[in-house]
Amino acid sequence: RISLLGLGHPAKFLMKALTPPTEAAIRSSLQQLVELNAVEMVQKRGGEDGVDADEGTTWDKEEQDRLLKAKLRLTPLGAHLASLPVDAGMGKLLVLGSLFGVPREVCLLAAALTTKSPFKAGVGNKKDQNDKRRLDLASGFIDGGLESDHLLLFTLFEKWERQGGKHSTQAKSWCYANELDIQTFEQVAEMRTHLLGVLVEQGFISRKYADQRSKRKGDGRGEGAGAEAPKLWMPPVLSSVESADEEFQRRKRQLLRALLCAA
């Protein structure tokens, strides 16, 4: 955001704050932004100021220190992330989800990542029972090749929403039977609504799409009741199997897993 406003190098600007962050904190933040491809180091002619920002690259002390002095340039992705009122990692997930035609799903996924786990804690035998129930739920919802706590939370929320959500007796009974916290699902629903609003404000999706209720709750595909809500573009990997619900859901989880890794 400092770069977007043209306030100079982030490190120099932040050092003027009344309570400036430590150099280590600034280095860590700049490194994350470079790895997210939100900013890039401007390479001098014939020089080697650029840093290899491939995922998994280990930065040495010299490269980290260079971030504090090198000229940085905001990338097109970085300009979008700077406009979103969320942290950069979550912002990238939202941007990628919008580009790949699954904004409602990534907003749900991001919301699930920012709230506590819906699984109730236990002690002794109760803890063992809860752990076993969690594994049973995972094996029942997630493909064998898609083990993921993030996707499990995503799929559990969709299940809760399909059963009626916040004011549904059926949804409450399902939560009690599986030792799941109802308030967590309600918080996720509120956060998803907020994040969809953020995408509307930034022009990634329309207000009609954000407000629509799906024909099938949780899949984000149907049109709004009583209104002609726009249908978003979907990548061929999803649109080609839209009529086959089981395969559609399987591929959608694969896509979400890839977007999570990319973000």
CSV table of C-alpha atoms in Angstrom, one decimal, residues 6-227:
chain,number,residue,atom,x,y,z
A,6,GLY,CA,4.0,6.5,-4.0
A,7,LEU,CA,5.5,7.2,-0.5
A,8,GLY,CA,8.9,5.8,-1.4
A,9,HIS,CA,10.7,2.7,-0.2
A,10,PRO,CA,8.5,0.9,2.5
A,11,ALA,CA,11.5,0.4,4.8
A,12,LYS,CA,12.4,4.1,4.8
A,13,PHE,CA,8.8,5.2,5.2
A,14,LEU,CA,8.1,2.8,8.1
A,15,MET,CA,11.2,3.9,10.0
A,16,LYS,CA,9.6,7.4,10.3
A,17,ALA,CA,6.7,6.0,12.3
A,18,LEU,CA,6.3,6.9,16.0
A,19,THR,CA,6.9,3.2,16.8
A,20,PRO,CA,8.7,1.8,13.8
A,21,PRO,CA,8.8,-2.0,13.3
A,22,THR,CA,12.1,-3.8,13.6
A,23,GLU,CA,14.3,-4.3,10.5
A,24,ALA,CA,13.7,-8.1,10.9
A,25,ALA,CA,9.9,-7.6,10.6
A,26,ILE,CA,10.3,-5.3,7.6
A,27,ARG,CA,12.6,-7.8,5.9
A,28,SER,CA,10.2,-10.6,6.6
A,29,SER,CA,7.3,-8.6,5.2
A,30,LEU,CA,9.1,-7.5,2.0
A,31,GLN,CA,10.3,-11.1,1.5
A,32,GLN,CA,6.7,-12.4,1.7
A,33,LEU,CA,5.6,-9.7,-0.8
A,34,VAL,CA,8.3,-10.6,-3.3
A,35,GLU,CA,7.5,-14.4,-2.9
A,36,LEU,CA,3.8,-13.5,-3.6
A,37,ASN,CA,4.9,-11.6,-6.7
A,38,ALA,CA,3.3,-8.5,-5.3
A,39,VAL,CA,6.5,-6.5,-5.6
A,40,GLU,CA,9.7,-7.1,-7.5
A,41,MET,CA,13.2,-5.7,-7.3
A,42,VAL,CA,14.2,-3.5,-10.2
A,43,GLN,CA,17.2,-4.9,-11.8
A,44,LYS,CA,20.0,-2.5,-12.8
A,45,ARG,CA,21.5,-2.6,-16.2
A,46,GLY,CA,24.1,-5.3,-16.2
A,47,GLY,CA,23.5,-5.7,-12.5
A,48,GLU,CA,22.1,-8.6,-10.5
A,49,ASP,CA,19.7,-6.9,-8.1
A,50,GLY,CA,16.9,-9.4,-8.8
A,51,VAL,CA,16.2,-12.1,-6.3
A,52,ASP,CA,14.9,-15.5,-7.3
A,53,ALA,CA,11.5,-15.6,-5.6
A,54,ASP,CA,10.5,-19.1,-6.5
A,55,GLU,CA,8.5,-20.9,-3.8
A,56,GLY,CA,10.7,-22.8,-1.4
A,57,THR,CA,13.8,-20.6,-2.1
A,58,THR,CA,15.9,-20.0,1.0
A,59,TRP,CA,16.9,-16.4,1.3
A,60,ASP,CA,20.4,-15.7,2.7
A,61,LYS,CA,21.1,-12.7,4.9
A,62,GLU,CA,22.7,-10.7,2.0
A,63,GLU,CA,19.6,-11.0,-0.1
A,64,GLN,CA,17.3,-10.0,2.8
A,65,ASP,CA,19.4,-7.0,3.5
A,66,ARG,CA,19.3,-6.0,-0.1
A,67,LEU,CA,15.5,-5.7,0.1
A,68,LEU,CA,15.9,-2.8,2.5
A,69,LYS,CA,17.9,-0.8,0.0
A,70,ALA,CA,16.9,-2.0,-3.5
A,71,LYS,CA,14.4,-0.2,-5.6
A,72,LEU,CA,11.1,-2.0,-5.5
A,73,ARG,CA,8.3,-2.0,-8.1
A,74,LEU,CA,4.7,-2.9,-7.5
A,75,THR,CA,3.5,-5.6,-9.9
A,76,PRO,CA,-0.1,-5.6,-11.4
A,77,LEU,CA,-1.0,-8.3,-8.9
A,78,GLY,CA,0.5,-6.1,-6.1
A,79,ALA,CA,-1.6,-3.2,-7.2
A,80,HIS,CA,-4.8,-5.3,-6.7
A,81,LEU,CA,-3.6,-6.7,-3.3
A,82,ALA,CA,-2.8,-3.2,-2.1
A,83,SER,CA,-6.4,-2.2,-2.7
A,84,LEU,CA,-7.9,-5.1,-0.8
A,85,PRO,CA,-8.4,-4.5,3.0
A,86,VAL,CA,-7.0,-8.0,3.8
A,87,ASP,CA,-3.5,-9.4,4.3
A,88,ALA,CA,-1.6,-10.1,1.1
A,89,GLY,CA,-1.8,-13.9,1.2
A,90,MET,CA,-5.6,-13.9,1.6
A,91,GLY,CA,-5.8,-11.2,-1.0
A,92,LYS,CA,-4.0,-13.3,-3.5
A,93,LEU,CA,-6.3,-16.2,-2.8
A,94,LEU,CA,-9.4,-13.9,-3.4
A,95,VAL,CA,-7.9,-12.5,-6.7
A,96,LEU,CA,-7.0,-15.9,-8.0
A,97,GLY,CA,-10.4,-17.3,-7.1
A,98,SER,CA,-12.1,-14.4,-9.0
A,99,LEU,CA,-10.0,-15.0,-12.1
A,100,PHE,CA,-10.8,-18.8,-12.0
A,101,GLY,CA,-14.5,-18.2,-11.6
A,102,VAL,CA,-14.9,-19.4,-8.0
A,103,PRO,CA,-15.1,-16.2,-5.9
A,104,ARG,CA,-17.8,-17.5,-3.6
A,105,GLU,CA,-15.8,-20.6,-2.9
A,106,VAL,CA,-12.5,-18.8,-2.1
A,107,CYS,CA,-14.3,-16.3,0.1
A,108,LEU,CA,-15.7,-19.3,2.0
A,109,LEU,CA,-12.2,-20.9,2.2
A,110,ALA,CA,-10.6,-17.7,3.3
A,111,ALA,CA,-13.3,-17.2,6.0
A,112,ALA,CA,-12.8,-20.7,7.3
A,113,LEU,CA,-9.0,-20.1,7.6
A,114,THR,CA,-9.5,-17.0,9.7
A,115,THR,CA,-11.9,-18.5,12.3
A,116,LYS,CA,-11.3,-21.2,14.9
A,117,SER,CA,-11.8,-24.8,14.2
A,118,PRO,CA,-15.4,-26.0,14.5
A,119,PHE,CA,-14.3,-29.2,16.1
A,120,LYS,CA,-14.9,-29.1,19.9
A,121,ALA,CA,-12.0,-29.9,22.1
A,122,GLY,CA,-12.1,-32.8,24.6
A,123,VAL,CA,-10.0,-34.5,27.2
A,124,GLY,CA,-9.2,-38.2,27.8
A,125,ASN,CA,-11.7,-40.5,26.1
A,126,LYS,CA,-13.8,-37.6,24.8
A,127,LYS,CA,-10.8,-36.3,22.9
A,128,ASP,CA,-10.2,-39.7,21.3
A,129,GLN,CA,-13.8,-39.9,20.3
A,130,ASN,CA,-13.7,-36.4,18.8
A,131,ASP,CA,-10.5,-37.3,16.9
A,132,LYS,CA,-12.1,-40.4,15.5
A,133,ARG,CA,-15.2,-38.5,14.5
A,134,ARG,CA,-13.1,-36.0,12.7
A,135,LEU,CA,-11.3,-38.7,10.7
A,136,ASP,CA,-14.7,-40.3,9.9
A,137,LEU,CA,-16.0,-37.0,8.6
A,138,ALA,CA,-12.8,-36.4,6.6
A,139,SER,CA,-13.0,-39.9,4.9
A,140,GLY,CA,-16.7,-39.3,4.1
A,141,PHE,CA,-16.2,-35.9,2.5
A,142,ILE,CA,-12.7,-35.6,1.0
A,143,ASP,CA,-11.3,-37.6,-1.9
A,144,GLY,CA,-8.6,-40.0,-1.0
A,145,GLY,CA,-6.1,-37.9,-2.9
A,146,LEU,CA,-7.2,-34.6,-1.4
A,147,GLU,CA,-6.4,-34.9,2.3
A,148,SER,CA,-6.6,-31.3,3.6
A,149,ASP,CA,-7.8,-29.7,6.9
A,150,HIS,CA,-8.7,-26.6,4.9
A,151,LEU,CA,-10.8,-28.4,2.4
A,152,LEU,CA,-12.5,-30.4,5.2
A,153,LEU,CA,-13.6,-27.2,6.9
A,154,PHE,CA,-14.8,-25.9,3.5
A,155,THR,CA,-16.8,-29.0,2.8
A,156,LEU,CA,-18.3,-29.2,6.4
A,157,PHE,CA,-19.5,-25.6,6.0
A,158,GLU,CA,-21.2,-26.5,2.7
A,159,LYS,CA,-22.8,-29.5,4.4
A,160,TRP,CA,-24.1,-27.2,7.2
A,161,GLU,CA,-25.4,-24.6,4.7
A,162,ARG,CA,-27.2,-27.3,2.6
A,163,GLN,CA,-29.0,-28.4,5.7
A,164,GLY,CA,-30.4,-24.9,6.3
A,165,GLY,CA,-27.7,-23.0,8.0
A,166,LYS,CA,-28.1,-20.6,10.9
A,167,HIS,CA,-31.8,-21.0,11.8
A,168,SER,CA,-32.2,-24.6,10.8
A,169,THR,CA,-33.1,-27.3,13.3
A,170,GLN,CA,-31.7,-29.9,11.0
A,171,ALA,CA,-28.3,-28.1,10.8
A,172,LYS,CA,-28.2,-27.7,14.6
A,173,SER,CA,-28.9,-31.4,15.1
A,174,TRP,CA,-26.2,-32.3,12.6
A,175,CYS,CA,-23.7,-30.1,14.5
A,176,TYR,CA,-24.6,-31.7,17.9
A,177,ALA,CA,-24.4,-35.2,16.5
A,178,ASN,CA,-20.9,-34.5,15.2
A,179,GLU,CA,-19.6,-32.4,18.1
A,180,LEU,CA,-19.3,-29.3,15.8
A,181,ASP,CA,-19.5,-25.7,17.1
A,182,ILE,CA,-22.5,-24.0,15.6
A,183,GLN,CA,-21.2,-20.5,16.3
A,184,THR,CA,-18.0,-21.1,14.2
A,185,PHE,CA,-20.1,-21.9,11.1
A,186,GLU,CA,-22.2,-18.7,11.7
A,187,GLN,CA,-18.9,-16.7,12.0
A,188,VAL,CA,-17.7,-18.2,8.7
A,189,ALA,CA,-20.9,-17.2,7.0
A,190,GLU,CA,-20.6,-13.6,8.2
A,191,MET,CA,-17.0,-13.4,7.1
A,192,ARG,CA,-17.7,-14.8,3.7
A,193,THR,CA,-20.4,-12.2,3.2
A,194,HIS,CA,-17.9,-9.5,4.2
A,195,LEU,CA,-15.2,-10.8,1.8
A,196,LEU,CA,-17.7,-11.0,-1.1
A,197,GLY,CA,-18.5,-7.3,-0.4
A,198,VAL,CA,-14.8,-6.5,-0.6
A,199,LEU,CA,-14.7,-8.1,-4.0
A,200,VAL,CA,-17.7,-6.2,-5.1
A,201,GLU,CA,-16.1,-2.9,-4.0
A,202,GLN,CA,-13.0,-3.7,-6.0
A,203,GLY,CA,-14.9,-4.6,-9.1
A,204,PHE,CA,-14.1,-8.3,-9.2
A,205,ILE,CA,-17.7,-9.5,-9.0
A,206,SER,CA,-21.1,-7.8,-9.3
A,207,ARG,CA,-23.4,-7.0,-6.4
A,208,LYS,CA,-26.1,-9.3,-8.0
A,209,TYR,CA,-23.7,-12.2,-7.9
A,210,ALA,CA,-22.6,-11.5,-4.3
A,211,ASP,CA,-26.2,-11.3,-3.1
A,212,GLN,CA,-27.6,-14.3,-5.0
A,213,ARG,CA,-28.7,-17.5,-3.3
A,214,SER,CA,-27.6,-20.7,-5.1
A,215,LYS,CA,-30.1,-23.2,-6.4
A,216,ARG,CA,-27.9,-25.7,-4.6
A,217,LYS,CA,-26.7,-24.1,-1.4
A,218,GLY,CA,-22.9,-24.2,-1.1
A,219,ASP,CA,-21.9,-24.7,-4.7
A,220,GLY,CA,-22.1,-21.0,-5.8
A,221,ARG,CA,-23.5,-21.9,-9.2
A,222,GLY,CA,-27.2,-21.3,-9.3
A,223,GLU,CA,-29.0,-18.1,-10.1
A,224,GLY,CA,-30.7,-15.8,-7.6
A,225,ALA,CA,-34.3,-16.5,-6.7
A,226,GLY,CA,-36.5,-14.1,-8.5
A,227,ALA,CA,-33.7,-12.3,-10.1
